[in-house]
Short mmCIF file of C-alpha atoms in Angstrom, two decimals:
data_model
loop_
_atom_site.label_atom_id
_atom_site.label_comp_id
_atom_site.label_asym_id
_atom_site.label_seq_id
_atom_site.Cartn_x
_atom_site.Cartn_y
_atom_site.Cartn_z
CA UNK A 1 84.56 115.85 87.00
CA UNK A 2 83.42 116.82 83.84
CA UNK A 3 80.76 113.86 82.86
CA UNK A 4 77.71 113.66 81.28
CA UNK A 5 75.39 111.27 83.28
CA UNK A 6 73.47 108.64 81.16
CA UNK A 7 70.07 107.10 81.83
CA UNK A 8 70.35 108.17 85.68
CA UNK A 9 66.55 107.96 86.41
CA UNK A 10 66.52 104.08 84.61
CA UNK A 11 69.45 102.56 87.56
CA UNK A 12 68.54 101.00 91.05
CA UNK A 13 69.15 103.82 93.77
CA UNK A 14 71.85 102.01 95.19
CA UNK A 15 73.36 102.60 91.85
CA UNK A 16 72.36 105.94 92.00
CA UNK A 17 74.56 106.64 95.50
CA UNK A 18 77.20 104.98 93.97
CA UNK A 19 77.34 106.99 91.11
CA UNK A 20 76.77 110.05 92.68
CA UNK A 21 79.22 110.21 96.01
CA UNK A 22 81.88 108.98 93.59
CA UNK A 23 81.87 111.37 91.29
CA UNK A 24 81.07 114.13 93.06
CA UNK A 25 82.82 113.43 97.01
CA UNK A 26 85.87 113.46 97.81
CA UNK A 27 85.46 110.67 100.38
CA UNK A 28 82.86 108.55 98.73
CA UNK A 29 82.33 106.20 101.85
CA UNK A 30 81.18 108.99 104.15
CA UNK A 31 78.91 110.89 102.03
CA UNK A 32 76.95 107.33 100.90
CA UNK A 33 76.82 106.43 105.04
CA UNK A 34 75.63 109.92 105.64
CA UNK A 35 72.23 109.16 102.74
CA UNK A 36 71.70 105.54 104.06
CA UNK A 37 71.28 106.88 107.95
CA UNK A 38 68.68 109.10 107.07
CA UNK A 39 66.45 106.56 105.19
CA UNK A 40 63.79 104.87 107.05
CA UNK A 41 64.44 101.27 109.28
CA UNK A 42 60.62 100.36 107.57
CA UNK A 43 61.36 99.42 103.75
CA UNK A 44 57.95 99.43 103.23
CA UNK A 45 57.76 103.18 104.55
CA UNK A 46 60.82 104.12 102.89
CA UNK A 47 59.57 103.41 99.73
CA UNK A 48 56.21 105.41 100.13
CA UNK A 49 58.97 108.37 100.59
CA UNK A 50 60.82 107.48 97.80
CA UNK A 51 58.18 107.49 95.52
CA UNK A 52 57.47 111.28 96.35
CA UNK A 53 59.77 112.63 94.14
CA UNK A 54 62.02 111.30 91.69
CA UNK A 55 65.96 110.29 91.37
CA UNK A 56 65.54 110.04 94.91
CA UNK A 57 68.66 108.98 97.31
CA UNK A 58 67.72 109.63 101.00
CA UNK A 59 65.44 111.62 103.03
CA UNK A 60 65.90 115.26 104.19
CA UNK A 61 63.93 115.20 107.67
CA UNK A 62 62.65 118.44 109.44
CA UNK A 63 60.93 119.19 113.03
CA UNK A 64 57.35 117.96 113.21
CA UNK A 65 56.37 119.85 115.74
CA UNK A 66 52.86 121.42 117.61
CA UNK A 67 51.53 124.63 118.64
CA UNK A 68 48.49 123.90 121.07
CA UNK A 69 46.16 126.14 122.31
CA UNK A 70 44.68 127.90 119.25
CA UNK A 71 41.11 129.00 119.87
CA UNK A 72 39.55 129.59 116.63
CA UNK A 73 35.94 129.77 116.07
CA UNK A 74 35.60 129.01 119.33
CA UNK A 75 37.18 125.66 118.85
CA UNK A 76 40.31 124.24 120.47
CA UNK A 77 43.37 123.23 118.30
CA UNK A 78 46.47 121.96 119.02
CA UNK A 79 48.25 122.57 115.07
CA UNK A 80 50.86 120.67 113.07
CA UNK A 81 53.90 122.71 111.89
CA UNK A 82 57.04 121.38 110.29
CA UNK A 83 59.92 124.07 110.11
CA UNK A 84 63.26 124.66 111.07
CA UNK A 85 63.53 128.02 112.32
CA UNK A 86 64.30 128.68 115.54
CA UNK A 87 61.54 130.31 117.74
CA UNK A 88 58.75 129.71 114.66
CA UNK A 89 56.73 127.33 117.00
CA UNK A 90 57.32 128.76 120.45
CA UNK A 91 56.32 132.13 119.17
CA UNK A 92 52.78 131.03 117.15
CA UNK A 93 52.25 128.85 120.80
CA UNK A 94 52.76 132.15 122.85
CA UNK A 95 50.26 134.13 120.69
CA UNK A 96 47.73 131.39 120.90
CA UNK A 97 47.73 131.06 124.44
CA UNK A 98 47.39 134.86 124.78
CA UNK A 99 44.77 135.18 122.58
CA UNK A 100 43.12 132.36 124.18
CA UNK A 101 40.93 133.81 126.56
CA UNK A 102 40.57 136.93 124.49
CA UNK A 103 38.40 135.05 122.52
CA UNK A 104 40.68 133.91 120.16
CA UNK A 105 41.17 134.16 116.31
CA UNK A 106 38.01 134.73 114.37
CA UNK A 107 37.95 133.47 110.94
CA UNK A 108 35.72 133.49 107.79
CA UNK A 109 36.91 132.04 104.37
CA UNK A 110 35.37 134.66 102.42
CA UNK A 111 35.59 133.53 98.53
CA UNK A 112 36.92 129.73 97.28
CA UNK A 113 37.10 130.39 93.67
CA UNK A 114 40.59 129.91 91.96
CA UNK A 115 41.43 130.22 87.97
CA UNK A 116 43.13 129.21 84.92
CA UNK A 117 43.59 130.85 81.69
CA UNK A 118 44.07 129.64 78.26
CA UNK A 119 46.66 131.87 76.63
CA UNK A 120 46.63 131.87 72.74
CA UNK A 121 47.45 134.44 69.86
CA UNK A 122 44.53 135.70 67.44
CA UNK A 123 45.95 138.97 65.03
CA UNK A 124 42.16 139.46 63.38
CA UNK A 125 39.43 141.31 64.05
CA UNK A 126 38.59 141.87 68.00
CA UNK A 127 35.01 141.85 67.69
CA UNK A 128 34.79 138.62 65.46
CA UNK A 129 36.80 136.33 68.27
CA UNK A 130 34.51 137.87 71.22
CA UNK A 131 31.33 137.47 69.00
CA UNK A 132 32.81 133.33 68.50
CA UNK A 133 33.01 132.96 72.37
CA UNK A 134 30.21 134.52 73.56
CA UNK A 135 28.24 132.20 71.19
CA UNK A 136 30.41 129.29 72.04
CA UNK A 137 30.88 129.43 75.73
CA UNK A 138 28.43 127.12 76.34
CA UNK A 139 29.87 124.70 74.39
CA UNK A 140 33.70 124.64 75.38
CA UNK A 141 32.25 124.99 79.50
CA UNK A 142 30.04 121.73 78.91
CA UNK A 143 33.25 120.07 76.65
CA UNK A 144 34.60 119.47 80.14
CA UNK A 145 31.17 117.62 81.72
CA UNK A 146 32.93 114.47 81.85
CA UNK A 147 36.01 115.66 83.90
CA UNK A 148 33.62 117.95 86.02
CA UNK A 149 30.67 115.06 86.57
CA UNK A 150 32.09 114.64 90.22
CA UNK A 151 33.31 117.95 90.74
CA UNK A 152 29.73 119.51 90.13
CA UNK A 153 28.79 116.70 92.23
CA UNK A 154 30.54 117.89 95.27
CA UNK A 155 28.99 121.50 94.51
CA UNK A 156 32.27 122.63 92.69
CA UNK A 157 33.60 123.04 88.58
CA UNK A 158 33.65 125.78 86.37
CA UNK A 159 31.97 128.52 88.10
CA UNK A 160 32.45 131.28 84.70
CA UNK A 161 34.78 132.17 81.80
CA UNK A 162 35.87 135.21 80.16
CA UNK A 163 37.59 136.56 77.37
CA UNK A 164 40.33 138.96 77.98
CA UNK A 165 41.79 141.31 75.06
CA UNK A 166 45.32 141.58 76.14
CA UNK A 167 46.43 142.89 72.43
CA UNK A 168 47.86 146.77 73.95
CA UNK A 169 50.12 144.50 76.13
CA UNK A 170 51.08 142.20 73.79
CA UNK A 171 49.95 142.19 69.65
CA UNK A 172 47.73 139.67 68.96
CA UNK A 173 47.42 138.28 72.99
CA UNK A 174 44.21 136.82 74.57
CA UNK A 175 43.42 134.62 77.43
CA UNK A 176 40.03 132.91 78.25
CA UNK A 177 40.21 133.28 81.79
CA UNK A 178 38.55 130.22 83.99
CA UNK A 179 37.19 130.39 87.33
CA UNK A 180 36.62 126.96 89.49
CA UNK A 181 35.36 125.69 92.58
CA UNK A 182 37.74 122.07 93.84
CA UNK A 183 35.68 121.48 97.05
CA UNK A 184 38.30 120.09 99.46
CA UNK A 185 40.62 119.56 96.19
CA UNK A 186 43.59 122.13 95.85
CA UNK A 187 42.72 121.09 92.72
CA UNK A 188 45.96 121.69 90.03
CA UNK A 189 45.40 118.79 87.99
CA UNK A 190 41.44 118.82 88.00
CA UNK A 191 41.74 122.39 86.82
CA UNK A 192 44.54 121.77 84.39
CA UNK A 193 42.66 119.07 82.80
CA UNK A 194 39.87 121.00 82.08
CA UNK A 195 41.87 123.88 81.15
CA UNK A 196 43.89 121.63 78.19
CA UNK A 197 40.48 120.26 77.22
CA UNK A 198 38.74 123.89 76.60
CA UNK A 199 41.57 124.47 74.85
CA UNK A 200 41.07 121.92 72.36
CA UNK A 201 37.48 122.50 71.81
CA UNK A 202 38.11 126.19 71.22
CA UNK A 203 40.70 125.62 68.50
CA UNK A 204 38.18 123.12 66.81
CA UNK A 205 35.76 125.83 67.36
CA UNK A 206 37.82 128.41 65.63
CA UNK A 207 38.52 126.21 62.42
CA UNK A 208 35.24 125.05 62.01
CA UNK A 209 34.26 128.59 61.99
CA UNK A 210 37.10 129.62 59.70
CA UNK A 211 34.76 131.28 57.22
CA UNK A 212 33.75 134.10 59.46
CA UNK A 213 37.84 135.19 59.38
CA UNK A 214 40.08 135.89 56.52
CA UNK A 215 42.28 133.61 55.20
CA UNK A 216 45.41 136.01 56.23
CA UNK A 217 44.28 135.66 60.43
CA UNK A 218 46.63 133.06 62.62
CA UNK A 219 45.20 131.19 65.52
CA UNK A 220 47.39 129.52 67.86
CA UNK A 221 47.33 128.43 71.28
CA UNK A 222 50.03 129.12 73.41
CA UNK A 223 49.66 127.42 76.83
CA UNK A 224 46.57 126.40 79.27
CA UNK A 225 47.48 126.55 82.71
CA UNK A 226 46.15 127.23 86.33
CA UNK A 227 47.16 130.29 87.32
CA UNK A 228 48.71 130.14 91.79
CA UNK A 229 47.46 133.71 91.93
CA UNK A 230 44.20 133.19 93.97
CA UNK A 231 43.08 136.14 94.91
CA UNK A 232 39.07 135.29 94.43
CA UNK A 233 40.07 132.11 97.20
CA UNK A 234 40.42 134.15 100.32
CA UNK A 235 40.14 133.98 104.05
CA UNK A 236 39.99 136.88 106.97
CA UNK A 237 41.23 136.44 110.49
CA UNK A 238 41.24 138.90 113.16
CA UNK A 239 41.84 139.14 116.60
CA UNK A 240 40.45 141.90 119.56
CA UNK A 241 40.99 142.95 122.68
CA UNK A 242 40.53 145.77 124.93
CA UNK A 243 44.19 148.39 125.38
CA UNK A 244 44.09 146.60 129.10
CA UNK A 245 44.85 143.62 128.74
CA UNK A 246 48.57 144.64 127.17
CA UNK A 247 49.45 145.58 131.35
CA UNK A 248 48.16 146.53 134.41
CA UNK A 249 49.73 150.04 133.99
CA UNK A 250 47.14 152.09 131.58
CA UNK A 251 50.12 154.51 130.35
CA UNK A 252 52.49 151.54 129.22
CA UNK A 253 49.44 149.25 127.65
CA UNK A 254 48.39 152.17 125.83
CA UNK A 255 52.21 152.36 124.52
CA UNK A 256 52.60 149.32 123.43
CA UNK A 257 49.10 149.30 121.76
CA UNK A 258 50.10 152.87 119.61
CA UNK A 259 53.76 151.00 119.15
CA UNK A 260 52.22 147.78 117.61
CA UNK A 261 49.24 150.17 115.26
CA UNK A 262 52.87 152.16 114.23
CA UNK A 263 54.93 149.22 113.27
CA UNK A 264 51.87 147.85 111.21
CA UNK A 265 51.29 151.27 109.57
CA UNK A 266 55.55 150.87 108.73
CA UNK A 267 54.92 147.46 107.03
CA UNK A 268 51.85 149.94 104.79
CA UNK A 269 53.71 152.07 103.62
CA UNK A 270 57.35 151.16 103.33
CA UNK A 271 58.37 147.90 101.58
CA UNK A 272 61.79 147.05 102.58
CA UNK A 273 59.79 146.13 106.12
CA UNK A 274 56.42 145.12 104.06
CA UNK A 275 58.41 142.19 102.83
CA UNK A 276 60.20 141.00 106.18
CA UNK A 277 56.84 141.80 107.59
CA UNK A 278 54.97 139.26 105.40
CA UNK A 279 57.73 136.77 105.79
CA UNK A 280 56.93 136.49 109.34
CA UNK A 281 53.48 135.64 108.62
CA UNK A 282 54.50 133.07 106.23
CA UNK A 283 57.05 131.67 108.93
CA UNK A 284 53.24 130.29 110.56
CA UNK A 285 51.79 129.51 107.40
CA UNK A 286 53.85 127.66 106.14
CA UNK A 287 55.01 125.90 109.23
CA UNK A 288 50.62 124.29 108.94
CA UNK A 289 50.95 124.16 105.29
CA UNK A 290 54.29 121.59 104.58
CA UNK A 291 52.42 119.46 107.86
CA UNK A 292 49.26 119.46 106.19
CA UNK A 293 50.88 117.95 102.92
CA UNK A 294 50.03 121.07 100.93
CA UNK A 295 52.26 123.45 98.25
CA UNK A 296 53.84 126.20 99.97
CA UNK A 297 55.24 127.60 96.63
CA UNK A 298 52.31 128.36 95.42
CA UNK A 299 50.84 129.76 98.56
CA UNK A 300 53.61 132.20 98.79
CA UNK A 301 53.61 133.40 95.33
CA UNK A 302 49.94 134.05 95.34
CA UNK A 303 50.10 135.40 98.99
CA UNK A 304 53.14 138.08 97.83
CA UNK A 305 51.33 139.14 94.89
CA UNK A 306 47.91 139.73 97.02
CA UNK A 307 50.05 141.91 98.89
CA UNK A 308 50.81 143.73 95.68
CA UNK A 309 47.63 144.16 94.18
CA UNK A 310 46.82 147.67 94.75
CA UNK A 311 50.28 148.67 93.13
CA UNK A 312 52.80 148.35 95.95
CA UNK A 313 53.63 145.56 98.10
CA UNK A 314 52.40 146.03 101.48
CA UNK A 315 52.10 144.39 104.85
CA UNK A 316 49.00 141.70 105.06
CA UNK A 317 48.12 142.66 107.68
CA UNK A 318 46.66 145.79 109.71
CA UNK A 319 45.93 146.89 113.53
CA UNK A 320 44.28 149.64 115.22
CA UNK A 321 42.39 151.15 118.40
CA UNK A 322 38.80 152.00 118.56
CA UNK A 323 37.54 153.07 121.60
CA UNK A 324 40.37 151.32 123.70
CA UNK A 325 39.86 148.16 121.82
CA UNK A 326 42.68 146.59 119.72
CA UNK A 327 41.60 145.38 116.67
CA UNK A 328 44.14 142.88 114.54
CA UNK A 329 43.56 141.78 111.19
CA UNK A 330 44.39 139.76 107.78
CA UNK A 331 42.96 138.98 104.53
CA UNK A 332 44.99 136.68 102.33
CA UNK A 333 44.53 134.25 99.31
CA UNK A 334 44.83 130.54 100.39
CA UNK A 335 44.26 127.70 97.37
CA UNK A 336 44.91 124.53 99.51
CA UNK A 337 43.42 121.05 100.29
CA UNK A 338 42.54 118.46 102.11
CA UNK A 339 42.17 115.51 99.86
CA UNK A 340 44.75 114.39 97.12
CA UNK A 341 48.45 115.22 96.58
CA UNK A 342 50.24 113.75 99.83
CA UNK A 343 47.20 114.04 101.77
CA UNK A 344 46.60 110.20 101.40
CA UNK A 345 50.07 109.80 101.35
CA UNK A 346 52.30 110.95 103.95
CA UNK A 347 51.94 108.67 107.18
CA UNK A 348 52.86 111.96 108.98
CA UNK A 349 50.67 113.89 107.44
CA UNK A 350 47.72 111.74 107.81
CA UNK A 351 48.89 111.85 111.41
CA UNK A 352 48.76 116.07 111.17
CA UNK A 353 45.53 115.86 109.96
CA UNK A 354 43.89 113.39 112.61
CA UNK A 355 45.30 116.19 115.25
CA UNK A 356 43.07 118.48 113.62
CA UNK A 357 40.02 116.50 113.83
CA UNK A 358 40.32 116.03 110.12
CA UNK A 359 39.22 119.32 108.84
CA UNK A 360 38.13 119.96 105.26
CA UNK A 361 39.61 122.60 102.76
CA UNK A 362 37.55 125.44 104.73
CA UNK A 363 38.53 124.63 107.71
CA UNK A 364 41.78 124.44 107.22
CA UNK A 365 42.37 127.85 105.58
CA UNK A 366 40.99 129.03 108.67
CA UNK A 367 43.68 127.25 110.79
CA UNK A 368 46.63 128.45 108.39
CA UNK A 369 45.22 131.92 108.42
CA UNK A 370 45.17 131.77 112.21
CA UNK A 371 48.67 130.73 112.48
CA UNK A 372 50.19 133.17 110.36
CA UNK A 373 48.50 135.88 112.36
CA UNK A 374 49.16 134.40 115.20
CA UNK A 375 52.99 134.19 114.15
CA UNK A 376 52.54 138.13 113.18
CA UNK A 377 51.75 139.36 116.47
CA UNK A 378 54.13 137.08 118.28
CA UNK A 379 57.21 139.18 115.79
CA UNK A 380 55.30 142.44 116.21
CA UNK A 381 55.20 141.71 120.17
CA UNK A 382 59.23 141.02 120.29
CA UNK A 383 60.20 143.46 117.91
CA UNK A 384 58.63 146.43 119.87
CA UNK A 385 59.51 145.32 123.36
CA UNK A 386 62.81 142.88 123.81
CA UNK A 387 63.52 143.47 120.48
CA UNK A 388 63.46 140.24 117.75
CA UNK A 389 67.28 138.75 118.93
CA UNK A 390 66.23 138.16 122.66
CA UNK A 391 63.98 135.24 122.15
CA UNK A 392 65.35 134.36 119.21
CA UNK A 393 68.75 133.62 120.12
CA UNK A 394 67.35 131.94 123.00
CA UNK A 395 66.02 129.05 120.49
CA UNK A 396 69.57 129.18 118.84
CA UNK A 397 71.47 128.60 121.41
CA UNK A 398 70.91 124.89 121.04
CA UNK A 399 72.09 125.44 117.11
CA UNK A 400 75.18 127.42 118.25
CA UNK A 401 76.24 124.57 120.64
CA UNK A 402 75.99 122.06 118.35
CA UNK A 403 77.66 123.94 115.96
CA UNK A 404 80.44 124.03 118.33
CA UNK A 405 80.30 120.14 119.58
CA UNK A 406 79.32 121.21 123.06
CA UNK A 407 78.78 118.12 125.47
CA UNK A 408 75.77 117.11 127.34
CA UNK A 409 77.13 118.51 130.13
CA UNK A 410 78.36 122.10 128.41
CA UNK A 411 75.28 121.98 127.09
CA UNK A 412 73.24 122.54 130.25
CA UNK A 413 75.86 124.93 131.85
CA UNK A 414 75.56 127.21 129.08
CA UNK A 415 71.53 127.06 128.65
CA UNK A 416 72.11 127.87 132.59
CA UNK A 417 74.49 130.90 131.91
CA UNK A 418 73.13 132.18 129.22
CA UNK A 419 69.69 132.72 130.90
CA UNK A 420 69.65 136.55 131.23
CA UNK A 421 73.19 137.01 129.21
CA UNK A 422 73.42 138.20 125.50
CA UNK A 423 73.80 135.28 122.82
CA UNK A 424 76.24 135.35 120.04
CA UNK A 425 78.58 132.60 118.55
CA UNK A 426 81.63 133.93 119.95
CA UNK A 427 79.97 134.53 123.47
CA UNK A 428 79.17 131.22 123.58
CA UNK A 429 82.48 129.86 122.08
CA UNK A 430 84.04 131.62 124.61
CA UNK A 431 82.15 130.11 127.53
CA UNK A 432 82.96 126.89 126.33
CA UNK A 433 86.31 127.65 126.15
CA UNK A 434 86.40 129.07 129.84
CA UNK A 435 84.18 125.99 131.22
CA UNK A 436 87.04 123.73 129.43
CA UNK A 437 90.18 125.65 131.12
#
């Protein structure tokens, strides 16, 4: 149906199911009992949910799962991750419990500085527009004071800012580029604010200055906005071992170790496997992220253009041997935090966080970079021995039986005969079908 729908966000959301499973459901009835079994029993609950986003209906619920055993910096965590892949969580818990008594993942957050620019047009004279900021920086930095008061007081704010001439890109383009510390802030709207604010003091700037240019110039701002590119907000984790501990027979350990360096070197080098590569990675990350209450957009846009900053997208991460030791390691940007946003929100997130032992921001970039390497080397692992479909399928085969409205009973037959057989849909429809002869 063709209809324009008026003043949507202004009715009650029982109005709102109405209105929307009638117009757009062919059974109506069903599709407004499917929304109303998925909110919460707890009104008071439900409607800390409901207030998360707007024109909301229902909830869309995901696994809350955890992956214990993670060893990093020689402390013990048992981590938070919401996804709905099969094998995401099994696979980081594997890893972790390997890498357990190998020391674990070592981790060092390495830079915390993220940025915002203030795009606007200028078509005058370069040199008069850098000589007005250099002698004005001062000024539009300490415009923001009252915004930053407790910012600086936490040991973050506006750590520098730059003018950048990007006329031979675009005519007439620059950008003050912004760089800030949040503490345990991710810090959008903090940053934002002081972006918009700079902004306003540098067009006052420019007009009260108006003498120094010719009547013909145009100033205009275009835009002030954080940028989710983070690469000065980083964090390395690695991982070592000696060639040994990857089997008691030296020949096939030694495989397996100059199989994994290979399929790493792949990921370098050749981008159609960089990018399924880095996806695996980001299967872990953001598994800790969306539990933590924190934006996995952004942290995937800034993490796939990291991987692209030297020209070419390219794995994250690397491995190699050195004298018969395995060495496996990550750098990658990570702009997140631990205070604000759903943080203080999200009863299960709160709860996420309280596993952790309530880490700040630091701390938990360390964890996320740990599970995302941890996640790495669990797909590396199955892709060069069992192959990727083994253990994967394995995790599906729940999927595929409900998929096919297996009993209780089916249900355990096939887990039982599938144990060392080959999983597909059909294979398993099949059974069924045999089991039900």
């Amino acid at each position: 149906m063709n209809k324009l729908v008026q003043r949507f966000s202004k009715i009650s959301t029982d109005e709102k199911i109405k209105l929307i499973t009638q117009q757009y459901f062919e059974n109506p009835q069903n599709a407004q009992f499917l929304l109303t079994s998925y909110l919460l029993h707890d009104k008071n609950l439900q409607e800390i949910h409901s207030q998360f986003s707007e024109n909301n209906l229902s909830n869309f619920v995901l696994p809350f799962s955890v992956a214990p055993n993670f060893l990093i910096n020689q402390k013990t965590y048992c981590l938070p991750m919401v996804t709905e892949e099969s094998s995401v969580v099994a696979a980081a818990a594997n890893a972790a419990k390997f890498w357990y008594s190998r020391g674990g993942f070592k981790v060092k957050v390495l830079n915390k500085v993220k940025s915002g620019q203030i795009h606007f047009t200028y078509n005058g004279n370069p040199k008069k527009i850098k000589q007005l900021f250099e002698r004005n920086k001062s000024t539009l930095i300490e415009s923001t004071d009252e915004i930053t008061h407790n910012m600086r007081k936490r040991g973050g704010g506006i750590q520098s800012a730059k003018l950048v001439d990007m006329t031979k890109e675009i005519p007439h383009y620059y950008q003050i580029d912004v760089g800030f510390k949040t503490g345990d802030a991710m810090g959008a709207n903090f940053i934002n604010t002081c972006l918009e604010k700079m902004a306003s003091t540098w067009t006052s700037i420019y007009f009260q200055n108006s003498g120094l240019f010719s009547e013909n110039q145009e100033f205009e701002i275009i835009m002030s906005i954080l940028s989710n590119y983070t690469p000065d907000c980083v964090v390395s984790v690695h991982a070592t071992c000696p060639i040994k501990d990857f089997g008691q027979n030296r020949e096939k350990a030694e495989n397996y170790a100059k199989k994994f360096v290979l399929a790493c070197q792949i990921a370098l080098i050749n981008k159609s496997r960089a990018v399924t590569h880095n996806k695996g990675i980001l299967n872990g990350i953001d598994a800790v992220v969306m539990a933590t209450g924190n934006d996995f957009r952004s942290i995937e846009a800034s993490i796939h253009s990291y991987a692209s900053k030297d020209g070419s997208y390219k794995s994250l991460s690397t491995a190699s041997i050195n004298q018969d030791i395995f060495h496996f390691e990550m750098t990658i940007p990570l702009s997140i935090g631990t205070v604000g946003g759903l943080t203080k929100l999200h009863p299960m997130v709160r709860w996420g966080y309280e596993l952790l032992g309530w880490p700040n921001a630091e701390q938990l970039m360390e964890i996320i970079a740990a599970s995302g390497l941890a996640q790495n080397f669990a797909a590396i692992n199955s892709l060069i021995t069992t192959g990727i479909q083994k253990g994967h399928m394995k995790m599906h085969l729940n999927n595929i039986l409900n998929q096919l409205g297996a009993s209780k009973d089916q249900k355990q037959r096939a887990i039982d005969y599938f144990h060392h057989k080959k999983i597909s849909v059909k294979a398993v429809d099949d059974y069924l079908k045999s089991i039900d002869d």
